[in-house]
Short mmCIF file of C-alpha atoms in Angstrom, two decimals:
data_model
loop_
_atom_site.label_atom_id
_atom_site.label_comp_id
_atom_site.label_asym_id
_atom_site.label_seq_id
_atom_site.Cartn_x
_atom_site.Cartn_y
_atom_site.Cartn_z
CA MET A 1 0.00 0.00 0.00
CA ASP A 2 2.00 2.87 -1.30
CA GLN A 3 -0.05 6.05 -1.14
CA ARG A 4 1.45 9.39 -2.01
CA ILE A 5 -0.06 12.75 -1.46
CA GLY A 6 0.17 14.78 -4.63
CA SER A 7 1.88 11.92 -6.36
CA SER A 8 3.83 13.19 -9.27
CA SER A 9 7.05 11.84 -10.60
CA GLN A 10 8.53 15.30 -11.19
CA PRO A 11 10.31 17.12 -8.33
CA VAL A 12 8.99 20.53 -7.37
CA LYS A 13 11.07 23.27 -8.93
CA GLY A 14 10.89 26.81 -7.64
CA GLU A 15 12.51 30.13 -8.25
CA PRO A 16 16.02 30.25 -6.77
CA VAL A 17 16.25 32.45 -3.69
CA THR A 18 18.56 35.45 -4.07
CA GLY A 19 19.46 38.52 -2.09
CA ALA A 20 21.15 39.26 1.19
CA GLY A 21 19.95 36.00 2.79
CA PHE A 22 22.06 33.95 0.42
CA ASP A 23 24.73 36.42 -0.65
CA PRO A 24 26.28 38.29 2.28
CA ALA A 25 27.99 40.74 -0.09
CA PHE A 26 24.63 41.88 -1.57
CA ILE A 27 23.63 45.40 -0.49
CA PRO A 28 20.56 46.83 -2.27
CA GLY A 29 21.38 50.06 -4.09
CA ILE A 30 25.12 49.47 -4.01
CA THR A 31 25.84 46.02 -5.42
CA ALA A 32 24.07 43.89 -8.00
CA GLN A 33 22.79 40.45 -7.11
CA ALA A 34 25.08 37.58 -7.98
CA ALA A 35 24.00 36.00 -11.25
CA GLY A 36 22.97 32.35 -11.09
CA PRO A 37 24.15 29.73 -13.60
CA GLU A 38 21.08 30.21 -15.81
CA ALA A 39 21.65 33.99 -15.95
CA GLU A 40 25.21 33.73 -17.30
CA ASP A 41 24.01 33.45 -20.91
CA ALA A 42 21.59 36.36 -20.76
CA LYS A 43 23.02 39.87 -21.06
CA PRO A 44 21.46 42.34 -18.61
CA THR A 45 19.86 45.26 -20.37
CA GLN A 46 18.31 47.06 -17.44
CA GLN A 47 18.93 47.21 -13.73
CA ALA A 48 16.49 49.07 -11.50
CA GLY A 49 15.04 50.92 -14.50
CA ARG A 50 18.42 52.11 -15.77
CA PRO A 51 20.34 50.61 -18.70
CA VAL A 52 23.40 48.58 -17.80
CA PRO A 53 26.54 49.77 -19.63
CA GLU A 54 28.22 47.35 -22.00
CA PRO A 55 31.56 45.86 -20.94
CA ALA A 56 34.57 47.61 -22.47
CA GLY A 57 35.64 44.52 -24.42
CA GLU A 58 32.36 44.05 -26.33
CA PRO A 59 31.27 47.05 -28.40
CA ASP A 60 27.56 47.45 -29.05
CA PRO A 61 26.89 47.32 -32.82
CA GLU A 62 23.97 49.75 -32.45
CA ALA A 63 26.12 52.30 -30.62
CA ALA A 64 29.01 51.99 -33.09
CA ALA A 65 27.31 54.19 -35.67
CA GLU A 66 27.01 57.68 -34.19
CA PRO A 67 24.22 59.86 -35.55
CA GLU A 68 25.28 62.72 -37.75
CA ASP A 69 23.57 66.02 -38.32
CA ALA A 70 23.01 67.73 -41.69
CA SER A 71 26.61 69.00 -41.86
CA GLY A 72 27.98 65.44 -41.76
CA GLU A 73 29.62 65.87 -38.35
CA ALA A 74 28.78 63.94 -35.23
CA PRO A 75 26.89 66.08 -32.71
CA GLU A 76 28.81 67.21 -29.65
CA PRO A 77 27.52 65.91 -26.34
CA GLU A 78 25.87 68.61 -24.28
CA SER A 79 27.39 69.37 -20.91
CA GLY A 80 25.57 69.83 -17.64
CA PRO A 81 22.90 67.90 -15.76
CA GLN A 82 19.95 66.86 -17.87
CA GLU A 83 16.68 65.14 -17.20
CA GLU A 84 15.61 62.20 -19.39
CA SER A 85 13.33 64.61 -21.25
CA GLY A 86 16.37 66.70 -22.18
CA ALA A 87 15.43 69.75 -20.10
CA VAL A 88 18.05 71.17 -17.79
CA LYS A 89 16.80 71.51 -14.23
CA ASP A 90 17.67 74.71 -12.39
CA GLY A 91 17.75 74.48 -8.66
CA PRO A 92 19.99 74.09 -5.67
CA VAL A 93 22.86 71.60 -5.87
CA PHE A 94 25.02 70.40 -3.00
CA GLU A 95 28.35 68.71 -3.67
CA VAL A 96 31.14 68.08 -1.22
CA SER A 97 34.15 65.79 -1.41
CA ASP A 98 37.51 64.97 0.06
CA ARG A 99 40.37 62.76 -1.10
CA ARG A 100 38.31 59.53 -0.77
CA ALA A 101 34.62 60.35 -0.38
CA ARG A 102 32.08 62.36 -2.36
CA PHE A 103 28.47 63.36 -1.67
CA ALA A 104 26.21 65.04 -4.23
CA ALA A 105 22.52 66.02 -4.02
CA ASP A 106 20.53 67.67 -6.80
CA HIS A 107 17.21 67.33 -8.67
CA ARG A 108 17.94 63.68 -9.60
CA GLY A 109 18.60 62.52 -6.02
CA VAL A 110 21.59 61.69 -3.86
CA ARG A 111 24.87 60.09 -4.93
CA LEU A 112 27.46 58.69 -2.54
CA SER A 113 30.97 57.68 -3.50
CA LEU A 114 33.74 56.14 -1.43
CA ASP A 115 36.90 55.11 -3.29
CA GLU A 116 35.60 53.04 -6.24
CA GLU A 117 32.20 52.22 -4.69
CA ASN A 118 29.20 54.30 -5.77
CA CYS A 119 25.50 54.31 -4.98
CA GLU A 120 22.67 56.48 -6.14
CA PHE A 121 19.25 57.14 -4.63
CA ARG A 122 16.28 58.87 -6.26
CA TRP A 123 14.30 61.16 -3.96
CA ASP A 124 11.43 58.66 -3.71
CA GLU A 125 13.89 56.02 -2.40
CA ILE A 126 14.98 58.16 0.57
CA ALA A 127 13.25 58.21 3.97
CA ALA A 128 15.59 60.71 5.65
CA VAL A 129 18.95 62.46 5.32
CA GLU A 130 20.81 63.08 8.55
CA THR A 131 23.94 65.14 9.24
CA GLU A 132 26.28 64.99 12.18
CA SER A 133 29.11 67.30 13.17
CA PRO A 134 31.63 65.87 15.62
CA ARG A 135 32.49 67.76 18.77
CA PHE A 136 36.18 67.43 17.93
CA GLY A 137 37.74 66.71 14.57
CA LYS A 138 36.93 67.67 11.01
CA ARG A 139 34.86 64.70 9.71
CA PHE A 140 31.32 65.70 8.67
CA THR A 141 28.96 62.69 8.54
CA ILE A 142 25.97 62.51 6.18
CA THR A 143 23.67 59.48 6.50
CA VAL A 144 21.02 58.53 3.93
CA HIS A 145 18.18 56.44 5.39
CA THR A 146 15.93 54.31 3.15
CA PRO A 147 12.33 53.21 3.87
CA ASP A 148 13.44 49.59 4.38
CA ARG A 149 15.41 50.66 7.48
CA ARG A 150 18.86 50.65 5.92
CA TRP A 151 21.27 53.53 6.25
CA TYR A 152 24.28 54.61 4.24
CA PRO A 153 26.68 56.93 6.10
CA ILE A 154 29.57 58.77 4.49
CA GLU A 155 32.20 60.90 6.19
CA ILE A 156 33.70 63.93 4.47
CA GLU A 157 36.83 65.52 5.88
CA ALA A 158 36.63 69.31 5.92
CA ALA A 159 39.54 71.70 5.64
CA ALA A 160 38.18 73.56 8.67
CA ARG A 161 35.36 73.05 11.16
CA ALA A 162 33.88 76.39 10.04
CA ARG A 163 32.70 74.68 6.82
CA PHE A 164 30.19 72.48 8.71
CA LYS A 165 27.55 75.21 9.13
CA GLU A 166 27.94 76.26 5.49
CA TRP A 167 27.53 72.64 4.32
CA GLU A 168 24.46 72.10 6.52
CA SER A 169 22.74 75.22 5.16
CA GLU A 170 23.51 74.25 1.53
CA LEU A 171 22.23 70.70 2.10
CA ASP A 172 19.09 72.06 3.81
CA ALA A 173 18.36 74.19 0.73
CA VAL A 174 18.55 71.10 -1.52
CA LEU A 175 16.42 69.01 0.84
CA ASP A 176 13.82 71.77 1.09
CA ALA A 177 13.61 71.99 -2.70
CA TYR A 178 13.47 68.29 -3.64
CA PHE A 179 12.77 66.05 -0.62
CA GLU A 180 9.13 65.46 0.26
CA GLU A 181 8.24 63.67 3.47
CA ALA A 182 5.46 61.14 3.03
#
């Protein structure tokens, strides 16, 4: 008497589990998830709504032919911050950096950089931005908090402690212009 519940000869196959539970190096917003064996063949075209750049060794055949204007010359890339629609946004911008770290906030969101590691947050991905001035020393700390209770601190070394008040007022102007509390 061999009775099986849900007797089927095929094993149950499910979606492989990914993320921080199985990859300790995975940090949302900073690192990409490790690709599984079935994803090695597929080329990623988008990550979090943004196109993934092609590796330097493989040129994209579509990008090889640059568009030309009526004069036969390739158009020059425009400089300055631009929105996807092509319109330049005017508004407050806050940028501060030292020899290793960089913090930038503008109409697109917040960008953190430490050595070769970078992360970028749109304004709708941010729950709070916190600043801290030490009692002694010249390291100004800016912490970006996300709604999923993660935080990303970065320390910027100032030339003088007098810069801290200036930096806080400039950052407040950017936050007042772009950050909306829910």
